[in-house]
Amino acid sequence: MPKVKTNSGAKKRFKISASGKIRRKHAYKSHILTKKSKKRKRNLGYFTNVDSTRLESVKLLLGMK
């Protein structure tokens, strides 16, 4: 059986945590930041887990399945 290639865009955007969960960054943190509140920008900076509805497709892109 051939090797499964990892999607090169996905490997830059997702990280796997120590417990095996897939982590992602928030969107809307790159530009037009003056109108966004400090609290909103701070919370957008943190990582979050990939939603369960998207988990299978992200695993496929990362070559985990």
PDB file of C-alpha atoms in Angstrom:
ATOM      1  CA  MET A   1       0.000   0.000   0.000  1.00  0.00           C
ATOM      2  CA  PRO A   2       1.412   3.472  -0.880  1.00  0.00           C
ATOM      3  CA  LYS A   3       2.322   6.037   1.732  1.00  0.00           C
ATOM      4  CA  VAL A   4      -0.254   8.715   2.527  1.00  0.00           C
ATOM      5  CA  LYS A   5       1.076  12.203   1.846  1.00  0.00           C
ATOM      6  CA  THR A   6       0.440  14.923   4.404  1.00  0.00           C
ATOM      7  CA  ASN A   7      -1.256  18.017   3.007  1.00  0.00           C
ATOM      8  CA  SER A   8       1.428  20.718   3.155  1.00  0.00           C
ATOM      9  CA  GLY A   9      -1.061  23.486   3.986  1.00  0.00           C
ATOM     10  CA  ALA A  10      -2.551  21.468   6.845  1.00  0.00           C
ATOM     11  CA  LYS A  11       0.789  20.660   8.458  1.00  0.00           C
ATOM     12  CA  LYS A  12       1.466  24.402   8.777  1.00  0.00           C
ATOM     13  CA  ARG A  13      -1.936  25.154  10.316  1.00  0.00           C
ATOM     14  CA  PHE A  14      -2.535  22.313  12.783  1.00  0.00           C
ATOM     15  CA  LYS A  15      -0.523  20.967  15.705  1.00  0.00           C
ATOM     16  CA  ILE A  16      -1.086  17.763  17.658  1.00  0.00           C
ATOM     17  CA  SER A  17      -1.111  18.192  21.434  1.00  0.00           C
ATOM     18  CA  ALA A  18       0.514  15.813  23.902  1.00  0.00           C
ATOM     19  CA  SER A  19      -2.853  14.207  24.627  1.00  0.00           C
ATOM     20  CA  GLY A  20      -3.460  13.613  20.912  1.00  0.00           C
ATOM     21  CA  LYS A  21      -5.957  16.412  20.280  1.00  0.00           C
ATOM     22  CA  ILE A  22      -5.565  18.536  17.159  1.00  0.00           C
ATOM     23  CA  ARG A  23      -5.026  22.234  17.864  1.00  0.00           C
ATOM     24  CA  ARG A  24      -5.665  25.208  15.580  1.00  0.00           C
ATOM     25  CA  LYS A  25      -5.265  28.983  15.671  1.00  0.00           C
ATOM     26  CA  HIS A  26      -8.203  31.386  15.485  1.00  0.00           C
ATOM     27  CA  ALA A  27      -9.010  33.361  12.357  1.00  0.00           C
ATOM     28  CA  TYR A  28      -9.436  37.185  12.147  1.00  0.00           C
ATOM     29  CA  LYS A  29      -6.165  38.056  13.909  1.00  0.00           C
ATOM     30  CA  SER A  30      -4.097  39.220  10.923  1.00  0.00           C
ATOM     31  CA  HIS A  31      -5.348  42.698   9.948  1.00  0.00           C
ATOM     32  CA  ILE A  32      -7.974  45.400  10.654  1.00  0.00           C
ATOM     33  CA  LEU A  33      -7.150  45.125  14.340  1.00  0.00           C
ATOM     34  CA  THR A  34      -7.893  48.730  15.355  1.00  0.00           C
ATOM     35  CA  LYS A  35     -11.656  48.214  15.597  1.00  0.00           C
ATOM     36  CA  LYS A  36     -11.366  44.979  17.574  1.00  0.00           C
ATOM     37  CA  SER A  37     -11.292  45.158  21.358  1.00  0.00           C
ATOM     38  CA  LYS A  38      -8.245  44.207  23.410  1.00  0.00           C
ATOM     39  CA  LYS A  39     -10.092  41.274  24.935  1.00  0.00           C
ATOM     40  CA  ARG A  40     -11.169  39.952  21.526  1.00  0.00           C
ATOM     41  CA  LYS A  41      -7.640  40.190  20.087  1.00  0.00           C
ATOM     42  CA  ARG A  42      -6.164  38.518  23.159  1.00  0.00           C
ATOM     43  CA  ASN A  43      -8.600  35.611  22.956  1.00  0.00           C
ATOM     44  CA  LEU A  44      -7.968  35.190  19.223  1.00  0.00           C
ATOM     45  CA  GLY A  45      -4.274  34.679  19.976  1.00  0.00           C
ATOM     46  CA  TYR A  46      -4.784  31.433  21.844  1.00  0.00           C
ATOM     47  CA  PHE A  47      -4.995  27.952  20.332  1.00  0.00           C
ATOM     48  CA  THR A  48      -8.250  26.001  20.387  1.00  0.00           C
ATOM     49  CA  ASN A  49      -9.238  22.425  19.591  1.00  0.00           C
ATOM     50  CA  VAL A  50     -10.569  21.410  16.190  1.00  0.00           C
ATOM     51  CA  ASP A  51     -14.331  20.897  16.294  1.00  0.00           C
ATOM     52  CA  SER A  52     -15.578  17.314  16.334  1.00  0.00           C
ATOM     53  CA  THR A  53     -17.481  17.848  13.059  1.00  0.00           C
ATOM     54  CA  ARG A  54     -14.216  18.682  11.241  1.00  0.00           C
ATOM     55  CA  LEU A  55     -11.940  16.260  13.067  1.00  0.00           C
ATOM     56  CA  GLU A  56     -12.128  13.406  10.542  1.00  0.00           C
ATOM     57  CA  SER A  57     -11.366  15.655   7.549  1.00  0.00           C
ATOM     58  CA  VAL A  58      -8.397  17.268   9.336  1.00  0.00           C
ATOM     59  CA  LYS A  59      -7.024  13.856  10.302  1.00  0.00           C
ATOM     60  CA  LEU A  60      -7.269  12.802   6.664  1.00  0.00           C
ATOM     61  CA  LEU A  61      -5.307  15.896   5.572  1.00  0.00           C
ATOM     62  CA  LEU A  62      -2.628  15.186   8.186  1.00  0.00           C
ATOM     63  CA  GLY A  63      -2.329  11.559   7.105  1.00  0.00           C
ATOM     64  CA  MET A  64      -3.484  10.193  10.445  1.00  0.00           C
ATOM     65  CA  LYS A  65      -6.184   7.920   8.973  1.00  0.00           C
TER      66      LYS A  65
END
